[in-house]
Coordinates of C-alpha atoms in Angstrom, one line a residue:
M1 CA 79.4 96.8 18.7
P2 CA 83.2 96.8 18.8
A3 CA 84.8 94.1 16.7
D4 CA 86.5 92.5 19.7
A5 CA 83.2 92.3 21.7
P6 CA 82.0 88.7 22.6
S7 CA 79.0 87.3 20.7
P8 CA 75.7 87.0 22.7
T9 CA 74.7 83.5 23.8
P10 CA 72.0 82.1 21.4
P11 CA 68.7 81.1 22.9
P12 CA 68.1 77.4 23.4
A13 CA 66.6 75.6 20.4
S14 CA 62.9 74.7 20.6
P15 CA 61.7 71.2 19.6
G16 CA 60.3 72.7 16.3
D17 CA 63.9 73.8 15.5
A18 CA 65.2 70.2 15.5
S19 CA 66.7 69.1 12.2
P20 CA 64.8 66.7 9.9
R21 CA 67.4 64.0 10.7
R22 CA 66.5 64.1 14.4
R23 CA 62.7 64.4 13.8
F24 CA 62.4 61.3 11.6
P25 CA 62.9 58.5 14.2
L26 CA 60.3 60.1 16.4
L27 CA 57.8 60.4 13.6
A28 CA 58.5 56.8 12.6
A29 CA 58.0 55.5 16.1
V30 CA 54.7 57.4 16.5
T31 CA 53.5 56.2 13.1
G32 CA 54.4 52.6 13.8
A33 CA 52.6 52.6 17.1
A34 CA 49.5 54.1 15.6
L35 CA 49.6 51.5 12.8
L36 CA 50.0 48.6 15.3
A37 CA 47.2 50.0 17.4
T38 CA 45.0 50.3 14.3
V39 CA 45.8 46.7 13.2
G40 CA 45.1 45.4 16.8
V41 CA 41.8 47.2 17.0
A42 CA 40.8 46.0 13.6
A43 CA 41.8 42.4 14.5
L44 CA 39.8 42.7 17.7
L45 CA 36.7 44.0 15.9
V46 CA 37.0 41.3 13.2
S47 CA 37.3 38.6 16.0
I48 CA 34.3 40.0 17.8
F49 CA 32.3 40.1 14.6
Q50 CA 33.3 36.5 13.8
H51 CA 32.5 35.3 17.3
K52 CA 29.1 37.0 17.1
Q53 CA 28.4 35.3 13.8
E54 CA 29.4 32.0 15.3
A55 CA 27.1 32.5 18.2
R56 CA 24.3 33.6 15.9
T57 CA 24.8 30.5 13.8
P58 CA 25.8 27.7 16.3
F59 CA 25.7 25.0 13.7
V60 CA 25.5 24.4 9.9
R61 CA 23.1 21.7 8.8
V62 CA 25.0 19.7 6.3
V63 CA 23.1 16.4 6.8
E64 CA 19.3 16.1 7.3
V65 CA 18.1 14.3 10.4
N66 CA 14.5 13.4 11.3
E67 CA 12.3 11.6 13.7
T68 CA 13.8 8.2 12.7
S69 CA 17.5 9.3 13.0
T70 CA 18.4 7.1 16.0
D71 CA 21.9 6.6 14.6
P72 CA 23.9 9.4 16.1
V73 CA 26.5 9.6 13.3
P74 CA 24.5 11.9 11.0
W75 CA 23.8 14.3 13.9
G76 CA 27.6 14.5 14.5
A77 CA 28.1 16.1 11.1
N78 CA 25.8 19.0 12.1
W79 CA 26.8 19.3 15.7
P80 CA 30.5 18.2 15.9
H81 CA 31.3 19.7 19.3
Q82 CA 28.4 17.9 21.1
F83 CA 29.1 14.7 19.1
D84 CA 32.8 14.6 20.0
S85 CA 32.0 14.7 23.8
Y86 CA 29.0 12.3 23.4
R87 CA 31.1 9.6 21.9
R88 CA 33.5 9.7 24.9
S89 CA 30.9 7.8 26.9
V90 CA 32.8 4.7 25.9
D91 CA 35.6 5.8 28.2
S92 CA 36.0 4.0 31.5
A93 CA 37.4 6.4 34.1
E94 CA 35.8 5.6 37.5
T95 CA 35.3 7.2 40.9
E96 CA 35.4 5.7 44.4
Y97 CA 31.8 4.6 44.3
G98 CA 31.5 3.8 40.6
G99 CA 30.2 6.7 38.7
S100 CA 28.6 6.8 35.2
S101 CA 31.6 5.3 33.5
A102 CA 32.6 2.5 35.9
M103 CA 33.6 -0.9 34.6
P104 CA 30.9 -3.5 35.3
A105 CA 32.2 -5.1 38.4
S106 CA 29.7 -7.4 40.2
K107 CA 27.9 -5.7 43.1
L108 CA 26.8 -9.2 44.3
E109 CA 30.4 -10.1 45.0
K110 CA 31.2 -6.8 46.7
H111 CA 28.1 -6.8 48.8
P112 CA 26.9 -10.4 49.5
W113 CA 23.8 -9.2 51.4
L114 CA 22.4 -8.1 48.0
R115 CA 21.8 -11.7 47.2
R116 CA 19.5 -12.1 50.2
L117 CA 17.8 -8.7 49.5
Y118 CA 17.0 -9.9 46.0
A119 CA 16.4 -13.6 46.7
G120 CA 13.9 -14.9 44.2
Y121 CA 14.4 -12.0 41.9
A122 CA 16.5 -11.6 38.7
F123 CA 18.9 -9.2 40.3
S124 CA 20.2 -12.0 42.5
L125 CA 21.6 -13.6 39.4
D126 CA 23.5 -10.7 37.9
Y127 CA 23.9 -7.1 39.2
R128 CA 26.8 -5.0 38.1
E129 CA 28.1 -1.5 38.2
A130 CA 26.8 0.7 35.4
R131 CA 28.9 1.8 32.5
G132 CA 28.6 4.8 30.3
H133 CA 25.5 5.4 28.1
A134 CA 27.3 3.8 25.1
Y135 CA 26.9 0.4 26.7
M136 CA 23.4 0.7 28.1
L137 CA 21.8 -1.4 25.4
F138 CA 24.4 -4.1 25.1
D139 CA 24.8 -4.6 28.8
Q140 CA 21.1 -5.2 29.1
E141 CA 21.1 -7.6 26.2
V142 CA 23.8 -9.8 27.8
T143 CA 22.9 -9.6 31.5
E144 CA 21.7 -12.9 33.0
R145 CA 18.7 -11.1 34.2
V146 CA 17.6 -11.2 30.6
T147 CA 19.2 -14.3 29.3
K148 CA 18.1 -16.5 32.2
R149 CA 14.7 -15.0 33.0
T150 CA 11.8 -14.0 30.9
Q151 CA 11.5 -10.2 30.8
S152 CA 9.0 -7.7 29.4
G153 CA 9.6 -5.7 26.3
A154 CA 8.9 -2.6 28.4
C155 CA 12.5 -2.9 29.7
L156 CA 13.7 -1.3 26.4
H157 CA 11.9 1.9 27.3
C158 CA 15.1 3.4 28.8
H159 CA 17.9 1.2 27.4
A160 CA 17.4 1.9 23.7
S161 CA 16.5 4.7 21.3
V162 CA 13.1 3.1 21.1
V163 CA 10.5 5.9 20.3
P164 CA 10.5 5.4 16.5
T165 CA 9.6 1.7 17.2
Y166 CA 6.8 2.8 19.4
R167 CA 5.6 5.1 16.6
R168 CA 5.8 2.3 14.0
L169 CA 3.8 -0.1 16.2
G170 CA 1.2 2.5 17.0
Q171 CA 0.7 3.4 13.3
E172 CA 0.4 -0.3 12.4
E173 CA -2.3 -0.7 15.1
R174 CA -4.2 2.2 13.4
G175 CA -4.1 0.3 10.1
E176 CA -1.6 2.6 8.6
E177 CA 1.4 1.6 6.5
P178 CA 4.4 2.9 8.5
T179 CA 6.5 4.1 5.5
P180 CA 9.9 5.7 6.2
E181 CA 8.4 9.0 5.1
R182 CA 5.5 8.8 7.6
L183 CA 7.8 7.6 10.4
A184 CA 10.2 10.5 9.8
A185 CA 7.7 13.3 9.2
D186 CA 6.0 13.7 12.6
F187 CA 6.5 12.6 16.2
D188 CA 2.9 11.5 16.3
W189 CA 2.3 11.3 20.1
P190 CA -0.9 9.2 19.8
A191 CA 0.9 6.5 17.8
V192 CA 3.9 6.6 20.2
M193 CA 1.6 6.1 23.2
A194 CA -0.2 3.2 21.5
G195 CA 3.1 1.5 20.7
F196 CA 4.4 2.2 24.2
R197 CA 1.4 0.2 25.6
T198 CA 2.0 -2.6 23.1
S199 CA 5.6 -3.0 24.2
S200 CA 4.4 -4.1 27.7
T201 CA 2.5 -7.0 26.1
L202 CA 5.6 -8.3 24.3
F203 CA 8.5 -10.3 25.7
Y204 CA 11.9 -8.8 25.6
D205 CA 13.2 -10.7 22.6
E206 CA 10.0 -9.9 20.7
M207 CA 10.4 -6.2 21.3
H208 CA 14.1 -6.4 20.6
E209 CA 13.2 -7.8 17.2
E210 CA 10.8 -4.9 16.6
L211 CA 13.6 -2.5 17.5
L212 CA 15.8 -4.0 14.8
R213 CA 13.0 -3.8 12.2
T214 CA 12.7 0.0 12.6
P215 CA 14.6 2.4 10.3
D216 CA 17.4 4.2 12.1
G217 CA 18.0 7.0 9.5
T218 CA 21.0 5.4 7.8
P219 CA 19.6 2.9 5.3
G220 CA 22.1 0.4 3.9
E221 CA 24.5 1.0 6.8
N222 CA 24.5 -1.7 9.4
R223 CA 27.4 -1.1 11.8
P224 CA 26.6 0.8 15.0
M225 CA 29.1 3.4 16.1
F226 CA 29.1 2.3 19.7
P227 CA 30.1 -1.1 21.0
G228 CA 26.8 -0.9 22.9
G229 CA 24.8 -0.8 19.7
S230 CA 22.9 -3.8 18.4
T231 CA 22.8 -5.2 14.9
T232 CA 21.7 -8.4 13.1
E233 CA 25.3 -8.7 11.9
T234 CA 26.5 -9.2 15.5
P235 CA 24.3 -11.6 17.4
T236 CA 23.8 -11.2 21.1
P237 CA 21.8 -13.4 23.5
A238 CA 18.9 -11.0 23.0
N239 CA 19.2 -11.1 19.2
V240 CA 18.0 -14.7 18.8
A241 CA 15.4 -14.3 16.1
E242 CA 18.0 -15.1 13.4
L243 CA 16.8 -12.2 11.2
P244 CA 18.6 -12.0 7.9
P245 CA 21.2 -9.3 7.7
A246 CA 20.3 -6.1 5.9
P247 CA 21.7 -6.1 2.4
A248 CA 24.1 -3.4 1.3
G249 CA 22.3 -0.5 -0.2
G250 CA 19.0 -1.3 1.5
D251 CA 16.0 0.8 0.6
G252 CA 15.0 1.7 4.2
D253 CA 11.9 -0.5 4.2
P254 CA 10.4 -0.3 7.8
H255 CA 10.5 -4.1 8.2
Q256 CA 14.1 -4.4 7.0
P257 CA 16.3 -5.6 9.8
G258 CA 19.0 -3.2 10.7
E259 CA 20.4 -1.5 13.8
A260 CA 19.4 -0.6 17.3
H261 CA 21.1 2.1 19.3
P262 CA 21.5 3.1 23.0
V263 CA 20.1 6.5 24.0
S264 CA 20.8 8.9 21.2
C265 CA 20.4 12.5 20.1
V266 CA 16.8 12.1 18.9
D267 CA 15.8 11.0 22.4
C268 CA 16.4 14.4 23.9
H269 CA 16.4 16.9 20.9
D270 CA 13.9 18.0 18.3
P271 CA 15.6 17.2 15.0
E272 CA 14.3 20.4 13.4
S273 CA 14.9 23.0 16.1
M274 CA 17.3 21.1 18.4
R275 CA 15.1 22.1 21.3
V276 CA 15.4 19.9 24.4
R277 CA 12.4 17.7 24.7
V278 CA 10.9 14.7 26.6
T279 CA 10.2 11.7 24.4
R280 CA 9.5 8.9 26.9
P281 CA 5.8 8.2 27.5
G282 CA 6.4 6.8 31.0
F283 CA 7.8 10.2 32.1
V284 CA 5.0 12.2 30.4
L285 CA 2.3 10.2 32.2
G286 CA 4.2 10.2 35.5
I287 CA 4.9 13.9 35.7
A288 CA 1.3 14.7 34.7
A289 CA 0.1 12.5 37.6
L290 CA 2.6 14.3 39.9
A291 CA 1.1 17.6 38.8
E292 CA -2.4 16.4 39.6
S293 CA -1.4 15.6 43.1
D294 CA -1.3 18.0 46.0
E295 CA 2.3 17.3 47.0
P296 CA 4.4 20.6 47.0
V297 CA 7.2 20.5 44.4
P298 CA 9.0 23.9 44.9
H299 CA 11.9 22.7 42.8
L300 CA 9.5 22.4 39.8
P301 CA 8.0 26.0 39.5
S302 CA 6.3 25.2 36.2
V303 CA 4.2 22.5 38.0
E304 CA 3.2 24.9 40.7
R305 CA 2.2 27.5 38.0
W306 CA 0.2 24.9 36.2
R307 CA -1.7 24.0 39.3
E308 CA -2.7 27.6 39.7
G309 CA -4.2 27.6 36.2
N310 CA -7.5 26.1 34.9
R311 CA -6.0 22.6 34.4
A312 CA -8.0 22.2 31.2
E313 CA -5.2 20.1 29.7
P314 CA -2.8 17.8 31.6
Y315 CA 0.6 19.1 32.5
D316 CA 2.9 18.7 29.5
P317 CA 6.6 19.1 30.1
N318 CA 7.3 19.9 26.5
L319 CA 4.8 22.8 26.6
D320 CA 4.8 23.9 30.3
A321 CA 8.3 23.3 31.7
T322 CA 11.1 25.8 31.7
R323 CA 14.3 25.1 29.8
Q324 CA 16.2 24.7 33.1
E325 CA 13.6 22.1 34.3
M326 CA 13.9 20.3 30.9
R327 CA 17.7 19.9 31.6
S328 CA 16.6 17.6 34.5
F329 CA 13.5 16.1 32.8
V330 CA 15.5 14.6 30.0
C331 CA 17.5 12.7 32.6
G332 CA 14.4 11.9 34.6
Q333 CA 12.9 10.1 31.7
C334 CA 15.0 7.1 32.7
H335 CA 16.9 7.6 36.0
V336 CA 13.8 6.9 38.1
E337 CA 11.8 4.3 39.9
Y338 CA 9.2 2.5 37.7
Y339 CA 7.4 -0.8 37.0
C340 CA 8.2 -2.5 33.7
G341 CA 6.9 -6.1 34.2
D342 CA 4.3 -7.9 32.0
K343 CA 1.3 -7.5 34.2
M344 CA 0.6 -3.9 33.3
S345 CA 2.0 -1.0 31.3
L346 CA 5.3 0.6 32.4
T347 CA 4.4 3.0 35.3
F348 CA 6.2 5.9 37.0
P349 CA 4.6 5.9 40.6
W350 CA 4.4 9.6 41.2
G351 CA 0.7 10.0 41.9
N352 CA 1.3 10.8 45.6
G353 CA 4.7 12.6 45.3
L354 CA 8.3 11.8 44.9
K355 CA 9.4 10.7 48.4
A356 CA 10.1 7.1 49.1
E357 CA 7.1 6.6 51.4
Q358 CA 4.8 8.3 48.9
I359 CA 5.9 6.0 46.1
E360 CA 5.5 3.1 48.5
R361 CA 1.9 4.2 49.2
F362 CA 1.2 4.4 45.5
W363 CA 2.3 0.8 45.0
D364 CA 0.3 -0.3 48.0
D365 CA -2.8 1.3 46.5
T366 CA -2.2 -0.2 43.1
E367 CA -3.8 -3.4 41.8
F368 CA -2.9 -5.4 38.8
P369 CA -5.5 -5.6 36.0
D370 CA -6.5 -9.1 37.3
G371 CA -7.4 -7.5 40.7
G372 CA -4.5 -8.8 42.7
P373 CA -2.4 -6.5 44.9
F374 CA 0.7 -5.0 43.4
Y375 CA 4.1 -6.5 44.3
D376 CA 7.3 -7.0 42.3
Y377 CA 8.3 -10.4 43.4
A378 CA 7.8 -13.0 46.2
H379 CA 10.9 -13.0 48.3
G380 CA 12.8 -16.2 47.8
E381 CA 13.5 -16.9 51.5
T382 CA 10.3 -15.8 53.3
G383 CA 7.7 -15.7 50.4
A384 CA 6.7 -12.2 51.4
P385 CA 5.3 -10.1 48.5
V386 CA 7.8 -7.2 48.3
L387 CA 8.8 -4.3 46.1
K388 CA 11.9 -3.6 44.0
A389 CA 13.3 -0.1 43.6
Q390 CA 15.0 0.6 40.3
H391 CA 17.4 3.6 40.2
P392 CA 15.5 6.6 41.7
E393 CA 18.0 9.3 41.1
F394 CA 15.4 11.9 40.0
E395 CA 13.3 11.2 43.1
L396 CA 16.1 11.5 45.6
W397 CA 17.6 14.6 43.8
S398 CA 14.2 16.2 44.1
Q399 CA 14.6 16.1 47.9
G400 CA 18.0 17.7 47.9
I401 CA 19.5 21.2 48.2
H402 CA 20.7 21.3 44.6
A403 CA 17.2 20.7 43.2
R404 CA 15.8 23.4 45.6
S405 CA 18.5 25.8 44.4
G406 CA 17.5 25.4 40.8
V407 CA 20.6 23.2 39.8
S408 CA 19.7 20.8 37.1
C409 CA 21.1 17.3 36.4
A410 CA 22.9 18.6 33.3
D411 CA 24.6 21.4 35.3
C412 CA 26.6 18.8 37.1
H413 CA 26.7 15.8 34.8
M414 CA 26.8 17.7 31.5
P415 CA 28.4 21.1 32.5
Y416 CA 28.9 23.9 30.0
E417 CA 32.3 24.3 28.3
R418 CA 33.6 27.0 25.9
Q419 CA 34.0 26.1 22.2
G420 CA 35.1 29.2 20.4
A421 CA 32.4 31.8 20.9
M422 CA 29.8 29.2 21.9
K423 CA 28.9 27.8 25.3
V424 CA 28.2 24.1 24.7
S425 CA 26.9 21.6 27.2
S426 CA 29.2 18.7 27.3
H427 CA 27.6 15.4 26.2
W428 CA 30.1 13.3 28.0
V429 CA 27.7 12.3 30.7
R430 CA 29.7 11.3 33.8
S431 CA 30.3 11.8 37.5
P432 CA 30.9 15.4 38.5
L433 CA 33.9 14.2 40.5
L434 CA 35.7 13.6 37.2
N435 CA 35.1 17.2 36.2
L436 CA 35.1 19.3 39.3
N437 CA 36.3 22.5 37.7
R438 CA 33.3 22.8 35.4
A439 CA 30.8 20.8 37.3
C440 CA 31.2 22.2 40.8
Q441 CA 33.6 25.1 41.0
T442 CA 31.4 27.4 39.0
C443 CA 29.2 27.7 42.1
H444 CA 31.5 26.5 44.9
N445 CA 34.5 28.8 45.1
V446 CA 36.7 26.4 47.2
P447 CA 39.6 24.1 46.3
E448 CA 39.0 20.9 44.5
Q449 CA 40.3 18.8 47.4
E450 CA 37.8 20.3 49.8
L451 CA 35.0 19.5 47.4
R452 CA 36.3 15.9 47.1
D453 CA 36.4 15.6 50.8
R454 CA 32.8 16.9 51.2
V455 CA 31.5 14.3 48.7
A456 CA 33.6 11.5 50.3
A457 CA 32.2 12.4 53.8
I458 CA 28.6 12.2 52.5
Q459 CA 29.1 8.9 50.6
D460 CA 31.1 7.3 53.3
R461 CA 28.4 8.0 55.9
T462 CA 25.7 6.8 53.6
T463 CA 27.6 3.6 52.8
A464 CA 28.2 2.9 56.5
Q465 CA 24.5 3.4 57.3
M466 CA 23.6 1.2 54.4
E467 CA 25.7 -1.6 55.8
R468 CA 24.0 -1.2 59.1
A469 CA 20.6 -1.5 57.4
A470 CA 21.8 -4.6 55.6
V471 CA 22.8 -6.2 58.9
A472 CA 19.4 -5.4 60.3
M473 CA 17.7 -6.9 57.2
T474 CA 19.6 -10.2 57.3
D475 CA 18.9 -10.5 61.1
M476 CA 15.2 -10.0 60.2
L477 CA 15.2 -12.6 57.5
D478 CA 16.9 -15.1 59.8
A479 CA 14.2 -14.5 62.5
I480 CA 11.4 -14.8 60.0
E481 CA 12.7 -18.1 58.7
E482 CA 13.1 -19.4 62.3
A483 CA 9.4 -18.4 63.0
Q484 CA 8.3 -20.2 59.8
A485 CA 10.3 -23.3 60.9
A486 CA 8.5 -23.2 64.3
G487 CA 5.2 -23.4 62.5
A488 CA 4.0 -19.7 62.4
T489 CA 0.9 -19.4 60.3
D490 CA 0.4 -17.0 57.3
E491 CA -2.1 -15.0 59.4
E492 CA 0.5 -14.5 62.1
L493 CA 3.2 -13.6 59.6
A494 CA 1.1 -11.1 57.6
P495 CA 2.0 -8.0 59.7
I496 CA 5.7 -9.2 59.8
F497 CA 5.7 -9.4 56.0
A498 CA 4.3 -5.9 55.9
L499 CA 7.3 -4.7 58.0
Q500 CA 9.7 -6.7 55.8
R501 CA 8.3 -5.0 52.7
K502 CA 8.8 -1.6 54.2
A503 CA 12.3 -2.4 55.5
M504 CA 13.6 -3.9 52.2
W505 CA 12.0 -1.2 50.1
R506 CA 13.9 1.6 51.9
L507 CA 17.2 -0.2 51.9
D508 CA 16.8 -1.0 48.2
F509 CA 15.7 2.6 47.5
I510 CA 19.0 4.0 48.6
S511 CA 21.3 1.1 47.6
S512 CA 19.9 1.2 44.0
E513 CA 20.2 5.0 43.8
N514 CA 23.5 5.8 42.2
S515 CA 24.7 8.8 44.1
K516 CA 25.4 7.0 47.4
G517 CA 23.3 9.6 49.2
F518 CA 24.9 12.7 47.6
H519 CA 21.8 13.9 45.8
A520 CA 20.0 14.4 49.2
D521 CA 22.2 13.2 52.0
Q522 CA 19.9 13.9 55.0
E523 CA 17.0 12.3 53.1
A524 CA 19.1 9.2 52.4
M525 CA 20.0 8.9 56.1
R526 CA 16.4 9.3 57.1
I527 CA 15.2 6.5 54.7
L528 CA 18.0 4.1 55.9
G529 CA 17.2 4.8 59.5
E530 CA 13.6 3.9 58.8
S531 CA 14.8 0.7 57.1
I532 CA 16.7 -0.3 60.2
D533 CA 13.7 0.4 62.4
Y534 CA 11.3 -1.6 60.4
S535 CA 13.8 -4.5 60.1
R536 CA 14.2 -4.6 63.9
Q537 CA 10.5 -4.4 64.5
A538 CA 10.0 -7.4 62.2
Q539 CA 12.8 -9.3 63.8
V540 CA 11.4 -8.9 67.3
R541 CA 7.9 -9.9 66.3
A542 CA 9.3 -12.9 64.4
L543 CA 11.4 -14.0 67.4
R544 CA 8.3 -14.0 69.6
L545 CA 6.5 -16.3 67.1
R546 CA 9.5 -18.6 67.2
T547 CA 8.9 -19.2 71.0
P548 CA 5.9 -21.6 71.4
A549 CA 5.3 -20.4 75.0
A550 CA 4.8 -16.7 74.0
P551 CA 1.4 -15.4 75.1
E552 CA -1.1 -15.3 72.3
S553 CA -1.8 -11.6 73.0
E554 CA 1.8 -10.7 72.3
R555 CA 1.6 -12.4 69.0
T556 CA -1.7 -11.2 67.6
D557 CA -3.0 -8.2 69.5
E558 CA 0.0 -5.9 69.7
P559 CA -0.2 -3.1 67.0
V560 CA 2.7 -2.9 64.6
R561 CA 4.5 0.4 65.2
G562 CA 4.6 2.4 62.0
V563 CA 2.2 0.1 60.1
T564 CA -1.5 1.1 60.1
P565 CA -4.3 -1.3 59.2
T566 CA -4.7 0.7 55.9
E567 CA -1.1 0.0 55.1
R568 CA -1.5 -3.7 55.8
A569 CA -4.7 -4.0 53.8
P570 CA -3.2 -4.6 50.3
L571 CA -1.2 -7.5 51.7
G572 CA -4.2 -8.9 53.7
A573 CA -3.7 -12.2 55.4
P574 CA -3.1 -14.6 52.6
T575 CA -3.5 -18.3 53.0
S576 CA -0.5 -18.8 50.8
V577 CA 2.3 -16.6 49.7
P578 CA 2.8 -15.7 46.0
T579 CA 5.3 -17.7 44.1
E580 CA 8.2 -16.4 42.1
G581 CA 6.3 -17.1 38.8
D582 CA 3.4 -14.8 39.8
A583 CA 5.3 -11.8 38.7
V584 CA 7.9 -11.2 36.0
A585 CA 10.9 -9.5 37.5
R586 CA 11.9 -6.2 36.1
A587 CA 15.1 -6.0 34.1
G588 CA 15.7 -2.4 35.1

């Protein structure tokens, strides 16, 4: 090649020909990204592993609890998440129609017709909105229904953590010494049942004293966590026995006075396994009677399965029910209709079914041990022997769409919440309206305001219909009193009293139920409609008796629509109506 010839153009450099100075930043970036990715993946795997371990071990037992641990504080050391929400039941947020945490305003002042509905009954003295579970014992101790009227010890069945006291009383009846070790070791159903029956023979203050004599799992400590707890150091109208206070460092003697607690952890959970369980004898007997009946209960599939079996043993919710059913049964232990007076043991009236008229028929077919027909009290204005509904939430819920769809009480009132890797049921029992996101929107994918409007529409309609039924009831009472003033005989009034009993039972059934119809809105409207009908029938018949010139055939021969002779039979044609003292009113 000549010396003056141009040099050929070199080929472009390949990436591999880059200088080390240019390759280093690229390699560093790739290495850093790989390192970050490795650390991220490792952290994710460690987190997953830790969460799996948390889920595998949901609690660490640092304190021993047993069958006498009615004090919730030791449980809180083992299950802090549940305990933190449980203790919030002292909070006082409220919804439009009260709710589980409403401050105790007087219902008698807000709805004056309640005084006429309950005339002659303890609820005409004092009837207030319910507060949270933390206050359930204290509010019962101080209500005028207890302080001004004699009540049965059975009333503590649902207002206190009472099962260890049942067990102690039952063991004493068997001649055993109820040592703390014996009380704590075994649930002992036979002893619990025996003590349960004994409680119905005691007056309220007597049973309350027994409650304070039972160990609560924290010997030597005598200060309840909740303001609703009861102790000999803080006298209440119910705590009148003047028991000496428990000395510091007490030895846990079963007759040593101490504390009483509202519903607590041991009432719904096995202290060994934490399995949800039913502990109230009234519910165990009531649900067994329901299972023995022929009434369809599609919302309780375990009952239907038991009926298809050999029925060798009574239906036992703790053995036969599903876990989802138990999440309603633990609430149904107390949020129900029942009798807890002193004439017979506390009774859940489910032998015919859970509908209002089926419960009514159960009471109509029931006789007291002395042979007299069942009634709750003699109405203070007319003297009619009538019924009193307690708070039949479980029964009305059983007729609603949520029950039929498999939704439990706890799903709405104790919804699940996330605590780390664990899904924990909130123990802050309250109205779902105060927790719509977790309680409702997990199933209903609609805005919160729409859900609020739906609930308001149901409750407003129910309340309006209830007020109409109340007007019909007061008109009926006025007409009956006018007929009595005109000289109507007991024989003439007997079928009218039967109608009064039916009308007031249905009005009371819905007004005492705490959802204002939401648990089963169409059923609530049906029951209230029947109440109006029976009130108007009674009113018309009473007005005819008021008129002396009315033909005799119109007063005695005309059949009472909706009331058969069988339905009237338990009431008969008494020569005198029962007096208020014939039956001890239920504290409820």
